[in-house]
């Protein structure tokens, strides 16, 4: 990634340096949303209950995919687990290291290629199931995850049920997506920060039924869902023998 494309990392870096910043996301139909990045730096005690519960399922050697500013890596590392955080953003990885993440690497989810049985757990927190991007890419990456994880491994993945909204611009967008042959919750967007503009990417939000359909014909199966008070939920996904 070119440094001028690392809008997410620049935003994380500015926040880390004490600036007041916003996360600006632009959808490909022109819809703009704004969020505060403080969640990326939040401590375990401040996480919602479903996220804290999910951490009980993480074991052994852990791959934190899209680790951001490293909040989950830091928590698990403190508990004595061997954690590797990967993120496509070089500046996010720099912030992780400065915050004490022992193993953090610049790597995109598309590039993961670890040795067989390297991890017992893969975590995709902060709605990072969405990094699977689309149906086919998800299946391809799940196949890769199979090879690089041990028997009885788990994927702990968070996403948002796209249909649990009454925001008309989202409902219209899902219709537009269906017309263009995409999954309803396959959001195409890019991040912006000051003069930095990220590349367009697909961010896949799925209902529980859609997640189960993606996992069908793979060697992964949902063991249980952990619900939150809103549309976010976490799937505990287990490797089948
Ligand atoms: C919503 S944030 C979640 C961060 C962190 N997991 C958390 O919960 O605080 C998404 C993260 O995924 C990273 N990311 C985006 N595209 C990626 C890709 N293709 N491969 C790996 N990481 C990616 C972003 O840089 C960002 O750090």
Short mmCIF file of C-alpha atoms and ligand atoms in Angstrom, two decimals, residues 8 40 66-68 71-72 87-89 107-110 125-126 128 131 203, ligand 1:
data_model
loop_
_atom_site.label_atom_id
_atom_site.label_comp_id
_atom_site.label_asym_id
_atom_site.label_seq_id
_atom_site.Cartn_x
_atom_site.Cartn_y
_atom_site.Cartn_z
CA UNK A 8 -6.99 4.40 7.98
CA UNK A 40 -9.97 0.96 18.22
CA UNK A 66 -6.99 -6.74 10.49
CA UNK A 67 -5.64 -6.01 13.97
CA UNK A 68 -6.04 -2.20 13.73
CA UNK A 71 -6.65 -3.90 21.15
CA UNK A 72 -7.43 -7.64 20.86
CA UNK A 87 -2.97 -5.54 8.99
CA UNK A 88 -2.78 -4.06 5.51
CA UNK A 89 -2.09 -0.62 6.99
CA UNK A 107 0.07 -8.18 5.47
CA UNK A 108 -3.29 -8.19 3.76
CA UNK A 109 -5.82 -10.97 4.25
CA UNK A 110 -5.37 -11.87 0.57
CA UNK A 125 -12.95 -8.66 15.34
CA UNK A 126 -14.32 -5.16 14.80
CA UNK A 128 -13.70 -8.01 10.26
CA UNK A 131 -12.79 -8.45 5.11
CA UNK A 203 -16.79 -4.89 2.90
C1 LIG B 1 -12.84 -2.01 11.36
S1 LIG B 1 -11.09 -2.06 11.59
C2 LIG B 1 -10.98 -3.24 12.92
C3 LIG B 1 -9.68 -3.15 13.67
C4 LIG B 1 -9.53 -4.10 14.87
N1 LIG B 1 -9.75 -5.47 14.52
C5 LIG B 1 -10.45 -3.67 16.00
O1 LIG B 1 -11.48 -4.32 16.21
O2 LIG B 1 -10.13 -2.69 16.67
C6 LIG B 1 -10.57 -2.95 10.15
C7 LIG B 1 -9.07 -3.20 10.07
O3 LIG B 1 -8.82 -4.07 8.96
C8 LIG B 1 -7.70 -3.56 8.26
N2 LIG B 1 -7.79 -4.03 6.86
C9 LIG B 1 -8.53 -3.50 5.85
N3 LIG B 1 -8.38 -4.22 4.73
C10 LIG B 1 -7.54 -5.24 5.04
C11 LIG B 1 -7.00 -6.33 4.31
N4 LIG B 1 -7.30 -6.51 3.04
N5 LIG B 1 -6.16 -7.18 4.94
C12 LIG B 1 -5.85 -7.00 6.26
N6 LIG B 1 -6.32 -5.99 7.00
C13 LIG B 1 -7.17 -5.12 6.41
C14 LIG B 1 -7.77 -2.06 8.41
O4 LIG B 1 -6.51 -1.45 8.16
C15 LIG B 1 -8.24 -1.95 9.85
O5 LIG B 1 -7.16 -1.97 10.74
#
